[in-house]
Amino acid sequence: RKLNMERQNSTLRAPAEASAVGTRLLNGHIERGIKRSNTDLVSSAKKKMKKGEHLKGSIVRIRLHNFLTFDNIELLPGPGLNVIVGPNGTGKSSVVCGICLGLAGHQRLLGRAKELKDFVKYSKPKAYTEVELFNPSGTNPLIRREITRDSNSSTWILNGKSSTMKEVQRVVSEMNVQLANKCQFLPQDMVVEFARMNSFQVLEETEKAVGTSEMFELHQKLKNMKSSHKDIFSSLKEKEEMLEKKTRENQLIQNDVDRLRERQHALTCLEILKEKKCWVLYEAARGEYLEMKKNKSKAESRWKKAQNENKPLENQLKQLETSIASYNEDEQKCKRKVGDKQRDVTRSKEVLDQFEDDIDRPREELENKKKQERQRQGKLTRAKAEIEEMERQLCSFVSEDDIKVQLAEKTDELKEIGRKLHDIQLQQQQISEQKQTQIEQKNRHHEELRRVRDVVNRRLETLRQENKSCYDVVNRRLETLRQENKSCYDVVQWLRNHQDRFQRPIIEPMILVANCRDQQYLKQVEGFLNNRDKFSFIAQTREDLTLLRREVKEKLRMSVNIVLDPKVLDHTEDISRYTPFANISVMRQYGFEQWMVNLIDAPAPILRVLCKYHFLHFVLVAKELFPDQVTKILDGIDGRARSFYTSSENFTIIVSRHGSRQTSSKRRYLENPLYLGSTLDDSRVQEIEQQIKDVDRSIKLFDDPLADLGQQEHKLRRDDETIRQEKTGLMASRRDKAKLVSTIKARRTRLNELENSVVDIEAEEETCRLAIMRVQRDRVQCAKKIASHFKGLVAQLNEHTIALLNRQTIVMEREGVQKRFADLKQCLEEAQAQLNEAKRLADFAKEKARHCLTDAQRLSGVTSPNDITSEKREKYDSYPNSLGEIEERIHEYKTKADLCYSLDTGLIEQFERRNTEIEELQVEVNELQAQYTGHNEEVEEMKNNWLGPLKSLISKVDQKFSSFFSTMGCAGEVSLQEDKDNDFSKYGIAIKVKFRPKEELQILSTSRQSGGERSVSTMLYLMALQDITSCPFRAVDEINQGMDPINERRVFNLIVSVVNKPDSSQYFLLTPKLLSDLNYTASVRVHAISNGVEMSPFSNWNIRKFLDTAGSMYEDDEEEQ
């Protein structure tokens, strides 16, 4: 009764007639008592549907024809968990593709082919899908979609009638089927994409899957309203800024406008004041003129009286002037005599002062003599000391005889070195002569030898450059690796620094050490290497494998692929075991040119891995193949080759293991080579390095003998130079001694001169004393002459004083008369001036009154004050009558007007126009503020309507998710990520998981959890959504990828427990394998998909016979046990 699931996993692929059977499994066993035909199975399914086991919109039947790998297939899914199991390539994912396309889903949801025609089976013109959905309230919708390869289009048939895609989408939508929702429909290639979704995308997908119909719409509206909210806010800010700007501009010119208005008022007042001023001036000028006429008459009377009093004093003053002139002549004569006497005294005093200088001169000369003697004594002392020092230095010199002996010794040594140098030169000459003899024996080959040597040097440089370019290839590959796979690059760098820690060298990734032997097949070779193998490291011992994995994971915290060398598992493993099944010359009849194994140059461990796991030695390479050649190849090679490559495509050969072992192919397009374009030829590198070493050795054969002699010659010449320096030092010492003797002789001569030049201080002092006595006698005679000159000066001064007193008496009398005369004359002049001023003022007042009348008439427009109107007189009366006050007012208004003179008169008009604009902007700002406030209230209300149910929903999901994780001995949490700025596009769902006790909860991401951990988390999240969702079915393709057996069993049991609940969604779980002894309940239906050329069409299957056979197999097994 028991099915061996491992036997199912070993089923092979073949693109022939395919079949599927739905069998009901209970606890891993087929019910022995149930033996029914196909008709019984269908009728049983219909009875269950009537009982309500299926939900509305769940799938009750799927049929595919010429679709991908299938010719024909029909599935009858159960209402609970449908496990679709089968080996890779049998078509499990094709069923999911059929569901998606059959229910009007877009092919981009599958992440596979871009064109609709690519879902039609190879070499078939048409394909169709049929999907029947359960409808409890009526007829089940049967949707048929026919796909045509040539036109790349499809037609729709709904319940047997032609229909459109929109109509089908409407029916599917009414059944609450959401294929675009990754929480409901997760095809194979989208499983990884779901785990990569960010928190924002997970939130939206969760809203679509389990939220109310309004929740997702409210979220989208909130995001849109947030955008429009920003637009309103920006418009409001723009209007407010414009309003503020215009208000600020008016405020800036407000003072100027006020000043312009003040200027206009000031100018009006100024005109009135000027008119009144003119009439006030006229009245004042008229009164002033009458006053000036009276003053003129009084001034004429005072002038006549002063003229009569001035004549007597004028005659007396003339007589006194004559007397003063006589006294002045006497006083000048006395003054000249006093001057003569003063000059005589001055000359005598100058002679007396000269005697003082004559006394100081002998004293200075005596002092100079004393100073000169002291300096001579100092020089004499210093000269003696210098001579003593030089004599001591002279004693330290080697004697002349010793110097001559040393010079003779050095000369002998130089001769000996010269003789040795001569011997070496003779040896060099002999070697050169031997070399010349060889050259003469080779005749004219001497020049040829030199040319060969030049060629060798040039070749050496060329080889070095070529060697450098070869190693640049490695650097280019390493840089490409850094850009494409940073983790792998970092591990390579670490490994190169720590290779000594491993027992045997770790083989670096293939993209660094593998090369293509023929550059024209680069695209095929790199197309053969898959992404996982390109970046794989190969360990040559188990210990190295364990150590490298631990270092990379725990210390470097990186994830790279590490493979164990097959030779470790099997010591007989060797690359020589892997040979092609035929010579390439035999395969050329099919268009092939090379075996792939002959094109890859790589270390042996890499070749062993490629041959053992990827059958490298069974892969063929061609440049171009035509479709008819592909058919010929499939028929001719009988499945022995695994795949073959052309310049643009890869064909994988699939061989059926059943029946006639028919073959088919699967095609894949190749991408341009990225890594192996820079190929390093290791053999060429070794050849170049060996050539460099050979050239270096050939060059040394010419240079070694001469180099030894050159070293000996260099040593002798160095000794020769040392002796010559010592000889030069002796000669220099000899010269220094002669120079020192000459200097001592000169210093002794100078010492004698200093000793002979003694000064007699006593004689010099006597000479100085006699000279001073002669000067003193002459000085006494001069003082007597000065006394005689002073007596004559006193007599002349007395005579001069008397003359001055007489003249001063007459002068004082004249001054009294002049004072009285001046007073009378001043009175006369004042009277004359007053008379002239009175005449001038009278004329001026008359002219002024006439001008004031003219100005008043011109400004006011009237001829006299009597003609002024009463209205204008009232205006005049409103201003002061005082001329001073009028002037102040005029100055005040004129100043105000002048201060505003430079302003633009158009400012007032501009100010009024901008005031109007400000009023309009204020209205707009008020409206926008009201709109902004209302929008805020609307957003807040909508946020409350959306956020409350959303939090409640996420709380339910979190409870289920945490519960599922706790049953597995782990921890999980689902929470809402909110944005503090209310940016609703940044709201998301944070999924946190913890798989180990000592860890903290961490956000689910591709960088923190392994692939298996992400698969477990994704599946449990989907299951958590099931209890609160109303979707009819869910499909998940190979969610157990990367799971370990423990987690896979736990997840499966959780799914079974969830599906067993009433009204649970229909589940489709696709997997290439199932663990043994899983817990199967009545709600679980296993669909085992098999492909084979000998399999009969599914319509011919006999379920009764199949069950009888399975039961007999189980009974035989029990008997054997």
Coordinates of C-alpha atoms in Angstrom, one line a residue, residues 590-929:
Y590 CA 27.1 16.7 -37.7
G591 CA 28.7 20.1 -37.9
F592 CA 30.7 19.9 -34.6
E593 CA 34.3 21.2 -34.4
Q594 CA 35.6 20.6 -30.9
W595 CA 34.9 18.8 -27.6
M596 CA 34.4 21.3 -24.8
V597 CA 36.9 19.4 -22.6
N598 CA 39.6 20.2 -25.2
L599 CA 38.9 23.9 -25.1
I600 CA 39.2 24.6 -21.4
D601 CA 42.6 25.0 -19.9
A602 CA 42.3 24.9 -16.1
P603 CA 43.9 23.1 -13.0
A604 CA 43.0 19.4 -12.7
P605 CA 40.6 19.9 -9.7
I606 CA 38.4 22.2 -11.8
L607 CA 38.4 19.8 -14.7
R608 CA 37.4 16.9 -12.4
V609 CA 34.5 18.9 -10.9
L610 CA 33.3 19.9 -14.4
C611 CA 33.5 16.4 -15.7
K612 CA 32.0 14.6 -12.7
Y613 CA 29.1 17.0 -12.0
H614 CA 28.5 18.7 -15.4
F615 CA 29.7 16.0 -17.9
L616 CA 32.2 18.3 -19.5
H617 CA 33.6 15.5 -21.7
F618 CA 30.2 14.8 -23.2
V619 CA 29.7 18.5 -24.4
L620 CA 30.2 19.3 -28.1
V621 CA 31.0 22.8 -29.7
A622 CA 30.1 24.1 -33.1
K623 CA 30.1 27.6 -34.7
E624 CA 26.7 27.5 -36.4
L625 CA 24.0 24.9 -36.7
F626 CA 20.8 24.9 -38.9
P627 CA 17.4 23.5 -37.6
D628 CA 17.7 20.5 -39.9
Q629 CA 21.1 19.8 -38.4
V630 CA 19.6 19.8 -34.9
T631 CA 17.1 17.1 -35.9
K632 CA 19.9 15.1 -37.5
I633 CA 22.0 15.4 -34.3
L634 CA 19.2 14.2 -32.1
D635 CA 18.7 11.2 -34.3
G636 CA 22.4 10.4 -34.8
I637 CA 24.1 10.7 -31.5
D638 CA 21.6 8.4 -29.7
G639 CA 21.7 10.5 -26.4
R640 CA 25.3 10.0 -25.7
A641 CA 26.1 13.7 -25.7
R642 CA 24.6 15.8 -22.8
S643 CA 24.5 19.2 -24.6
F644 CA 26.1 21.1 -27.5
Y645 CA 26.9 24.8 -28.0
T646 CA 26.9 27.1 -31.0
S647 CA 28.0 30.7 -31.2
S648 CA 24.6 31.9 -30.0
E649 CA 22.7 29.0 -28.4
N650 CA 23.0 26.1 -26.1
F651 CA 21.0 22.9 -26.8
T652 CA 20.5 20.5 -23.8
I653 CA 19.7 16.9 -24.9
I654 CA 17.0 15.2 -22.9
V655 CA 16.9 11.3 -23.1
S656 CA 13.9 9.4 -21.9
R657 CA 14.8 6.4 -19.7
H658 CA 11.6 4.6 -20.6
G659 CA 10.6 2.7 -23.7
S660 CA 12.5 3.6 -26.9
R661 CA 14.7 6.2 -25.1
Q662 CA 13.6 9.0 -27.4
T663 CA 15.6 12.3 -27.3
S664 CA 14.6 15.9 -27.4
S665 CA 16.4 19.2 -26.8
K666 CA 15.9 22.4 -24.8
R667 CA 17.4 25.6 -26.2
R668 CA 19.0 28.5 -24.4
Y669 CA 20.6 31.7 -25.8
L670 CA 24.1 32.6 -24.9
E671 CA 25.3 35.9 -23.6
N672 CA 28.5 37.7 -24.6
P673 CA 31.7 36.6 -22.6
L674 CA 32.5 38.7 -19.7
Y675 CA 35.4 37.0 -17.9
L676 CA 37.3 34.8 -20.3
G677 CA 37.8 37.5 -23.0
S678 CA 41.1 38.2 -21.2
T679 CA 42.9 34.8 -21.5
L680 CA 46.2 34.0 -20.0
D681 CA 48.4 31.5 -21.8
D682 CA 50.4 29.8 -19.0
S683 CA 52.6 27.8 -21.4
R684 CA 53.5 30.9 -23.2
V685 CA 54.4 32.6 -19.9
Q686 CA 56.7 29.8 -18.9
E687 CA 58.3 29.8 -22.3
I688 CA 59.0 33.5 -22.1
E689 CA 60.4 33.3 -18.6
Q690 CA 62.8 30.4 -19.7
Q691 CA 64.0 32.5 -22.7
I692 CA 64.7 35.4 -20.4
K693 CA 66.9 33.2 -18.1
D694 CA 68.8 31.7 -21.1
V695 CA 69.5 35.2 -22.5
D696 CA 70.8 36.4 -19.1
R697 CA 73.2 33.4 -18.9
S698 CA 74.5 34.0 -22.4
I699 CA 75.2 37.6 -21.6
K700 CA 77.1 36.7 -18.4
L701 CA 79.5 34.4 -20.3
F702 CA 81.0 37.5 -22.1
D703 CA 81.3 39.7 -19.0
D704 CA 82.5 37.6 -16.0
P705 CA 86.3 37.3 -16.8
L706 CA 86.7 41.0 -17.7
A707 CA 84.7 42.0 -14.6
D708 CA 87.1 40.2 -12.2
L709 CA 90.1 42.0 -13.7
G710 CA 88.2 45.2 -13.6
Q711 CA 87.6 44.7 -9.9
Q712 CA 91.3 44.1 -9.2
E713 CA 92.2 47.2 -11.3
H714 CA 89.6 49.3 -9.4
K715 CA 91.1 48.1 -6.0
L716 CA 94.7 49.1 -7.0
R717 CA 93.6 52.4 -8.3
R718 CA 91.8 53.1 -5.0
D719 CA 95.1 52.3 -3.1
D720 CA 97.0 54.5 -5.5
E721 CA 94.6 57.3 -4.9
T722 CA 95.0 56.9 -1.1
I723 CA 98.8 57.0 -1.2
R724 CA 98.7 60.0 -3.5
Q725 CA 96.5 61.8 -1.0
E726 CA 99.0 61.0 1.8
K727 CA 101.9 62.3 -0.3
T728 CA 99.9 65.5 -1.0
G729 CA 99.3 65.9 2.7
L730 CA 103.1 65.7 3.4
M731 CA 103.8 68.4 0.7
A732 CA 101.1 70.6 2.2
S733 CA 102.6 70.3 5.7
R734 CA 106.0 71.3 4.2
R735 CA 104.5 74.4 2.6
D736 CA 102.6 75.3 5.8
K737 CA 105.9 75.2 7.8
A738 CA 107.7 77.5 5.4
K739 CA 104.8 79.9 5.4
L740 CA 104.8 80.0 9.2
V741 CA 108.6 80.7 9.4
S742 CA 108.1 83.7 7.0
T743 CA 105.2 85.0 9.1
I744 CA 107.3 84.8 12.3
K745 CA 110.1 86.8 10.6
A746 CA 107.7 89.6 9.6
R747 CA 106.2 89.8 13.0
R748 CA 109.7 90.2 14.7
T749 CA 110.4 93.1 12.3
R750 CA 107.2 94.8 13.3
L751 CA 108.0 94.2 17.0
N752 CA 111.4 96.0 16.6
E753 CA 109.6 99.0 15.0
L754 CA 107.2 99.2 17.9
E755 CA 110.0 99.0 20.5
N756 CA 111.9 101.9 18.7
S757 CA 108.9 104.3 18.4
V758 CA 108.8 105.4 22.1
V759 CA 107.1 108.9 22.9
D760 CA 108.7 111.3 25.6
I761 CA 105.7 112.3 27.7
E762 CA 107.7 114.7 30.0
A763 CA 109.1 116.7 27.1
E764 CA 105.7 116.9 25.5
E765 CA 104.2 118.2 28.8
E766 CA 106.9 121.0 29.2
T767 CA 106.2 122.2 25.6
C768 CA 102.5 122.3 26.3
R769 CA 103.1 124.5 29.5
L770 CA 105.3 127.1 27.7
A771 CA 102.7 127.5 24.9
I772 CA 99.9 128.1 27.4
M773 CA 101.9 130.9 29.2
R774 CA 102.5 132.8 25.9
V775 CA 98.8 132.7 25.1
Q776 CA 97.9 134.0 28.7
R777 CA 100.2 137.1 28.3
D778 CA 98.5 138.1 24.9
R779 CA 95.1 137.6 26.5
V780 CA 95.7 140.2 29.3
Q781 CA 96.7 142.9 26.8
C782 CA 93.4 142.3 24.9
A783 CA 91.3 142.7 28.0
K784 CA 92.8 146.2 28.6
K785 CA 91.7 147.3 25.1
I786 CA 88.2 146.1 25.8
A787 CA 87.9 148.2 29.0
S788 CA 88.9 151.4 27.1
H789 CA 86.3 150.8 24.4
F790 CA 83.5 150.4 27.1
K791 CA 84.2 153.9 28.6
G792 CA 83.8 155.6 25.2
L793 CA 80.5 153.6 24.6
V794 CA 79.0 154.8 27.9
A795 CA 79.6 158.5 27.0
Q796 CA 77.9 158.1 23.7
L797 CA 74.9 156.3 25.2
N798 CA 74.3 159.2 27.6
E799 CA 74.3 161.8 24.8
H800 CA 71.9 159.6 22.8
T801 CA 69.5 159.3 25.8
I802 CA 69.2 163.1 26.2
A803 CA 68.3 163.5 22.5
L804 CA 65.6 160.9 22.8
L805 CA 64.0 162.6 25.8
N806 CA 63.7 165.9 24.0
R807 CA 62.1 164.3 20.9
Q808 CA 59.7 162.3 23.0
T809 CA 58.4 165.5 24.8
I810 CA 57.4 167.1 21.4
V811 CA 55.9 163.7 20.2
M812 CA 53.7 163.4 23.2
E813 CA 52.3 167.0 22.7
R814 CA 51.6 166.1 19.0
E815 CA 49.8 163.0 20.0
G816 CA 47.4 165.0 22.2
V817 CA 46.6 167.3 19.3
Q818 CA 46.3 164.4 16.9
K819 CA 43.9 162.7 19.2
R820 CA 41.6 165.7 19.4
F821 CA 41.9 166.2 15.7
A822 CA 41.2 162.5 15.0
D823 CA 38.1 162.6 17.2
L824 CA 36.7 165.7 15.3
K825 CA 37.7 164.1 12.0
Q826 CA 36.0 160.9 12.9
C827 CA 32.8 162.8 13.8
L828 CA 33.0 164.5 10.4
E829 CA 33.5 161.2 8.6
E830 CA 30.8 159.5 10.5
A831 CA 28.4 162.4 9.7
Q832 CA 29.4 162.1 6.0
A833 CA 29.0 158.3 6.1
Q834 CA 25.6 158.6 7.8
L835 CA 24.6 161.1 5.1
N836 CA 25.7 158.8 2.3
E837 CA 24.1 155.7 3.9
A838 CA 20.8 157.6 4.4
K839 CA 20.8 158.6 0.7
R840 CA 21.6 155.0 -0.3
L841 CA 19.0 153.5 2.0
A842 CA 16.4 155.8 0.8
D843 CA 17.1 155.0 -2.8
F844 CA 17.3 151.2 -2.0
A845 CA 14.0 151.3 -0.1
K846 CA 12.3 153.1 -2.9
E847 CA 13.6 150.5 -5.5
K848 CA 12.8 147.7 -3.1
A849 CA 9.2 148.8 -2.7
R850 CA 8.8 149.1 -6.4
H851 CA 10.1 145.5 -7.0
C852 CA 8.0 144.1 -4.2
L853 CA 4.9 145.6 -5.8
T854 CA 5.8 144.2 -9.1
D855 CA 6.3 140.6 -7.6
A856 CA 3.1 140.8 -5.7
Q857 CA 1.2 141.9 -8.8
R858 CA 2.8 139.0 -10.8
L859 CA 2.0 136.3 -8.3
S860 CA -1.4 137.4 -7.1
G861 CA -2.7 138.8 -10.4
V862 CA -4.0 142.0 -8.8
T863 CA -2.6 145.5 -9.2
S864 CA -3.0 146.7 -5.6
P865 CA -3.9 145.3 -2.1
N866 CA -7.4 146.6 -2.4
D867 CA -8.1 144.3 -5.3
I868 CA -7.4 141.1 -3.4
T869 CA -10.6 138.8 -3.1
S870 CA -12.1 137.8 0.2
E871 CA -11.5 134.1 -0.5
K872 CA -7.8 134.6 -1.1
R873 CA -7.6 137.0 1.9
E874 CA -9.0 134.2 4.1
K875 CA -6.2 131.9 2.9
Y876 CA -3.7 134.7 3.6
D877 CA -5.2 135.1 7.1
S878 CA -4.7 131.4 7.8
Y879 CA -0.9 131.9 7.8
P880 CA 1.2 134.2 10.1
N881 CA 1.5 137.9 9.3
S882 CA 5.1 138.2 10.5
L883 CA 7.6 138.1 7.7
G884 CA 10.0 136.0 9.9
E885 CA 7.3 133.4 10.5
I886 CA 6.4 133.5 6.8
E887 CA 10.0 132.9 5.9
E888 CA 10.2 130.0 8.4
R889 CA 7.0 128.5 6.9
I890 CA 8.3 128.9 3.3
H891 CA 11.7 127.4 4.3
E892 CA 9.9 124.5 6.0
Y893 CA 7.6 123.7 3.1
K894 CA 10.4 124.2 0.6
T895 CA 12.6 121.8 2.6
K896 CA 9.8 119.2 2.6
A897 CA 9.4 119.6 -1.1
D898 CA 13.1 119.5 -1.8
L899 CA 13.5 116.3 0.2
C900 CA 11.0 114.5 -2.1
Y901 CA 12.3 116.0 -5.3
S902 CA 14.4 113.0 -6.4
L903 CA 11.5 110.5 -6.0
D904 CA 9.6 109.1 -9.0
T905 CA 6.2 110.7 -9.3
G906 CA 4.8 107.4 -10.6
L907 CA 5.3 105.8 -7.2
I908 CA 1.8 106.8 -6.0
E909 CA 0.2 105.1 -9.0
Q910 CA 2.4 102.0 -8.6
F911 CA 1.5 101.9 -4.9
E912 CA -2.2 102.1 -5.5
R913 CA -2.1 99.4 -8.2
R914 CA -0.1 97.0 -5.9
N915 CA -2.6 97.6 -3.1
T916 CA -5.3 96.2 -5.4
E917 CA -3.1 93.2 -6.1
I918 CA -2.5 92.6 -2.4
E919 CA -6.2 92.6 -1.7
E920 CA -6.8 90.0 -4.5
L921 CA -3.9 87.8 -3.2
Q922 CA -5.2 88.0 0.4
V923 CA -8.5 86.5 -0.9
E924 CA -6.7 83.7 -2.7
V925 CA -4.5 82.9 0.4
N926 CA -7.6 82.7 2.6
E927 CA -9.3 80.3 0.1
L928 CA -6.1 78.1 -0.1
Q929 CA -5.8 78.1 3.7

